[in-house]
Coordinates of C-alpha atoms in Angstrom, one line a residue:
M1 CA 0.0 0.0 0.0
T2 CA 1.5 3.4 -1.0
K3 CA 1.7 6.4 1.3
R4 CA -0.8 8.2 -0.9
L5 CA -3.3 5.3 -0.8
S6 CA -3.0 4.8 3.0
S7 CA -3.6 8.6 3.6
K8 CA -6.4 9.2 1.1
Y9 CA -8.9 10.0 3.9
K10 CA -6.4 12.5 5.4
I11 CA -6.4 14.3 2.1
C12 CA -10.2 14.7 2.4
R13 CA -10.0 15.8 6.0
R14 CA -7.3 18.4 5.2
N15 CA -9.6 19.8 2.5
G16 CA -12.7 19.4 4.5
E17 CA -14.4 17.8 1.5
N18 CA -15.2 14.3 0.2
L19 CA -13.0 14.6 -2.9
W20 CA -14.3 11.5 -4.7
G21 CA -18.0 11.6 -3.6
R22 CA -17.8 8.2 -2.0
P23 CA -20.6 7.4 0.5
K24 CA -18.2 6.6 3.4
R25 CA -18.4 9.3 5.9
F26 CA -14.8 9.7 7.0
L27 CA -15.3 13.4 8.0
T28 CA -18.1 12.9 10.5
N29 CA -16.1 12.1 13.7
R30 CA -13.0 14.2 13.1
L31 CA -13.8 17.5 11.4
Y32 CA -10.4 19.0 12.1
A33 CA -7.4 18.6 9.8
P34 CA -5.0 15.6 10.3
G35 CA -1.7 16.0 12.1
E36 CA -0.3 17.2 15.4
H37 CA -1.7 20.7 15.0
G38 CA -5.0 19.7 13.3
Q39 CA -7.2 21.0 16.1
S40 CA -5.3 24.3 16.5
R41 CA -6.8 27.5 15.3
R42 CA -6.2 28.1 11.7
R43 CA -4.8 31.3 10.4
R44 CA -6.1 33.2 7.4
P45 CA -4.4 31.6 4.4
T46 CA -2.1 33.7 2.2
D47 CA -2.5 33.8 -1.6
Y48 CA 0.3 31.2 -1.9
G49 CA -1.5 29.0 0.7
V50 CA -4.7 29.2 -1.3
Q51 CA -2.9 28.3 -4.5
L52 CA -1.0 25.4 -2.9
A53 CA -4.2 24.0 -1.4
A54 CA -5.9 24.1 -4.8
K55 CA -2.9 22.3 -6.3
Q56 CA -2.8 19.6 -3.6
K57 CA -6.6 19.1 -3.9
L58 CA -6.5 18.6 -7.7
K59 CA -3.4 16.4 -7.5
G60 CA -4.9 14.4 -4.7
Y61 CA -8.1 13.8 -6.6
Y62 CA -6.2 12.0 -9.4
G63 CA -4.8 9.4 -6.9
N64 CA -1.2 8.3 -6.9
I65 CA 0.3 11.0 -9.1
T66 CA 3.6 12.3 -7.8
E67 CA 4.5 15.9 -7.6
R68 CA 7.0 15.5 -10.4
Q69 CA 4.4 13.9 -12.7
F70 CA 1.8 16.5 -11.9
R71 CA 4.2 19.4 -12.6
R72 CA 5.1 17.7 -15.9
V73 CA 1.5 17.7 -16.9
Y74 CA 1.3 21.4 -16.2
E75 CA 4.5 22.1 -18.1
E76 CA 3.2 20.2 -21.1
A77 CA -0.2 22.0 -20.9
Y78 CA 1.6 25.3 -20.8
R79 CA 3.7 24.5 -23.9
H80 CA 0.6 23.5 -26.0
R81 CA -1.4 26.0 -27.9
G82 CA -4.6 27.2 -26.3
D83 CA -5.8 27.6 -22.8
T84 CA -3.4 26.1 -20.2
I85 CA -6.3 25.2 -17.9
E86 CA -8.2 23.2 -20.5
N87 CA -5.0 21.6 -21.7
M88 CA -4.0 20.5 -18.2
I89 CA -7.4 19.0 -17.4
G90 CA -7.6 17.3 -20.8
L91 CA -4.2 15.6 -20.3
L92 CA -5.2 14.4 -16.8
E93 CA -8.5 13.0 -18.1
R94 CA -6.8 11.1 -20.9
R95 CA -4.8 9.0 -18.4
L96 CA -5.9 5.3 -18.9
D97 CA -6.6 4.8 -15.1
I98 CA -8.9 7.9 -15.1
V99 CA -10.7 6.8 -18.2
I100 CA -11.6 3.3 -16.8
Y101 CA -12.6 5.1 -13.6
R102 CA -14.9 7.4 -15.6
M103 CA -16.3 4.3 -17.4
K104 CA -17.2 2.8 -14.0
F105 CA -15.1 -0.3 -14.6
V106 CA -13.6 0.2 -11.1
P107 CA -15.0 1.9 -8.0
T108 CA -12.1 4.3 -7.2
V109 CA -9.2 6.1 -8.8
F110 CA -6.8 4.1 -6.6
S111 CA -8.2 0.7 -7.7
A112 CA -8.1 2.0 -11.3
R113 CA -4.3 2.3 -11.1
Q114 CA -3.9 -1.1 -9.6
F115 CA -6.3 -2.6 -12.1
V116 CA -4.3 -1.3 -15.0
N117 CA -1.0 -2.3 -13.4
H118 CA -2.2 -5.9 -13.1
G119 CA -2.9 -6.2 -16.9
H120 CA -6.7 -6.3 -16.8
I121 CA -7.2 -3.7 -19.5
R122 CA -6.9 -3.8 -23.3
V123 CA -6.7 -0.7 -25.5
N124 CA -7.6 -1.4 -29.2
G125 CA -7.1 -5.1 -28.5
R126 CA -3.6 -4.7 -26.9
K127 CA -2.8 -5.1 -23.3
V128 CA -1.7 -1.9 -21.6
N129 CA -0.4 -1.9 -18.0
I130 CA 0.7 1.7 -17.7
P131 CA -1.8 3.8 -15.7
S132 CA -0.5 7.0 -17.2
Y133 CA -0.9 5.8 -20.8
R134 CA -2.6 8.5 -22.7
V135 CA -5.8 7.5 -24.4
K136 CA -6.6 9.0 -27.8
P137 CA -10.0 9.9 -29.3
E138 CA -11.9 6.8 -30.6
D139 CA -9.7 4.4 -28.7
V140 CA -11.6 1.3 -27.6
I141 CA -10.9 0.3 -24.0
E142 CA -12.1 -3.0 -22.6
I143 CA -11.6 -5.4 -19.7
K144 CA -10.0 -8.6 -20.7
E145 CA -12.4 -11.5 -20.7
A146 CA -10.9 -13.4 -17.8
S147 CA -11.3 -10.3 -15.5
R148 CA -14.9 -9.4 -16.3
E149 CA -16.4 -11.4 -13.4
L150 CA -14.1 -9.9 -10.7
P151 CA -16.1 -8.7 -7.7
L152 CA -14.4 -5.3 -8.0
V153 CA -15.7 -4.8 -11.5
L154 CA -19.2 -6.2 -10.8
E155 CA -19.5 -3.8 -7.8
A156 CA -18.4 -0.8 -9.8
V157 CA -20.7 -1.2 -12.9
V158 CA -23.9 -1.5 -10.9
S159 CA -23.0 1.4 -8.5
G160 CA -25.2 4.4 -8.5
D161 CA -22.6 6.7 -7.1
R162 CA -21.5 8.1 -10.5
D163 CA -22.7 8.5 -14.0
V164 CA -20.7 7.9 -17.2
P165 CA -19.8 11.3 -18.8
E166 CA -21.2 12.1 -22.3
Y167 CA -17.8 12.1 -23.9
L168 CA -17.5 8.4 -23.2
E169 CA -19.6 5.5 -24.6
V170 CA -19.8 2.3 -22.5
D171 CA -21.2 -1.1 -23.3
I172 CA -21.6 -2.8 -19.9
D173 CA -22.6 -6.1 -21.4
R174 CA -19.4 -6.3 -23.4
M175 CA -17.3 -4.5 -20.7
R176 CA -15.9 -2.1 -23.2
G177 CA -16.0 1.6 -23.9
V178 CA -15.0 4.2 -26.4
F179 CA -13.2 7.4 -25.5
H180 CA -14.8 9.8 -28.1
R181 CA -13.0 13.0 -27.3
T182 CA -11.0 15.0 -24.7
P183 CA -13.4 16.7 -22.3
S184 CA -13.4 20.4 -21.4
F185 CA -13.0 21.4 -17.7
A186 CA -16.7 22.1 -17.5
E187 CA -17.6 18.6 -18.6
V188 CA -15.5 16.7 -16.0
P189 CA -17.8 15.4 -13.3
Y190 CA -15.8 16.5 -10.2
P191 CA -17.9 15.9 -7.1
V192 CA -16.4 19.0 -5.5
R193 CA -15.3 22.4 -6.8
M194 CA -11.9 22.4 -8.4
E195 CA -9.9 25.5 -9.2
P196 CA -7.3 24.7 -11.8
N197 CA -6.8 28.4 -12.4
L198 CA -5.1 28.6 -9.0
V199 CA -3.0 25.6 -9.9
V200 CA -1.8 27.4 -13.0
E201 CA -1.0 30.5 -10.9
F202 CA 0.9 28.4 -8.4
Y203 CA 3.2 26.8 -11.0
S204 CA 3.6 30.0 -13.0
K205 CA 5.1 31.7 -10.0
A206 CA 7.4 28.8 -9.0

C-alpha cells in the first residue's frame, strides 16, 4: 500500500471535503485537519497558501500522481497552444486509469491504477499496463475476458454513485467503452469544486 493510498482520507480531511464523492463518511467524527496541529486555530491563508491548497486538492483527486508527474502535466499543458487550464485537465482526463474510472469499470481512482498495473485492460485489442498511458479519441478500452467477473468490476458497474460522462460510450454487457473526445474542464464530473486556475497561478510563480 502506497503512502498516498494509506492517507487518502487524510487528504479529504485536510480539504474538509469528500473529494471523490464516495458514500463513506470519514469526515463525521474528526472534522479537524489531520496531524499534530490539526485541532489548533487556523490562520487566514495567504494567496500562496490558497494556490497550494488548490494544487494539492486537484493532484490528490487523481490518486497516486507524484508531484513530479503533476508538474510535468502542467508544463506540457503550458507548452501546448490554447488555454493552459483546458490543456491540463484534458491531459489528466486522458490517463488510462482515469478513463476506466470514468467508465465505471472500477470503484475508485486508486483501484483503477492497480487494475491497469495488473494487466486487466486492453486498448484497441492490446494489453496496456501503464496507468499514465494517454488515451486518444476513438480508442476502444475493454476489460480482458478473464477479468470481467471480478467482484471489484461487478460492484463498480452497478454502483449508482457516479454517471458515465457524455464524452465516453460504454457497453456494460461487453465490458468495453470508447473514448470519443477529450473533455473540457466544465464537462469533467468532479464531485467537489476544483480551481485549476489557481494551480496554474501556483506553478507560474514557482
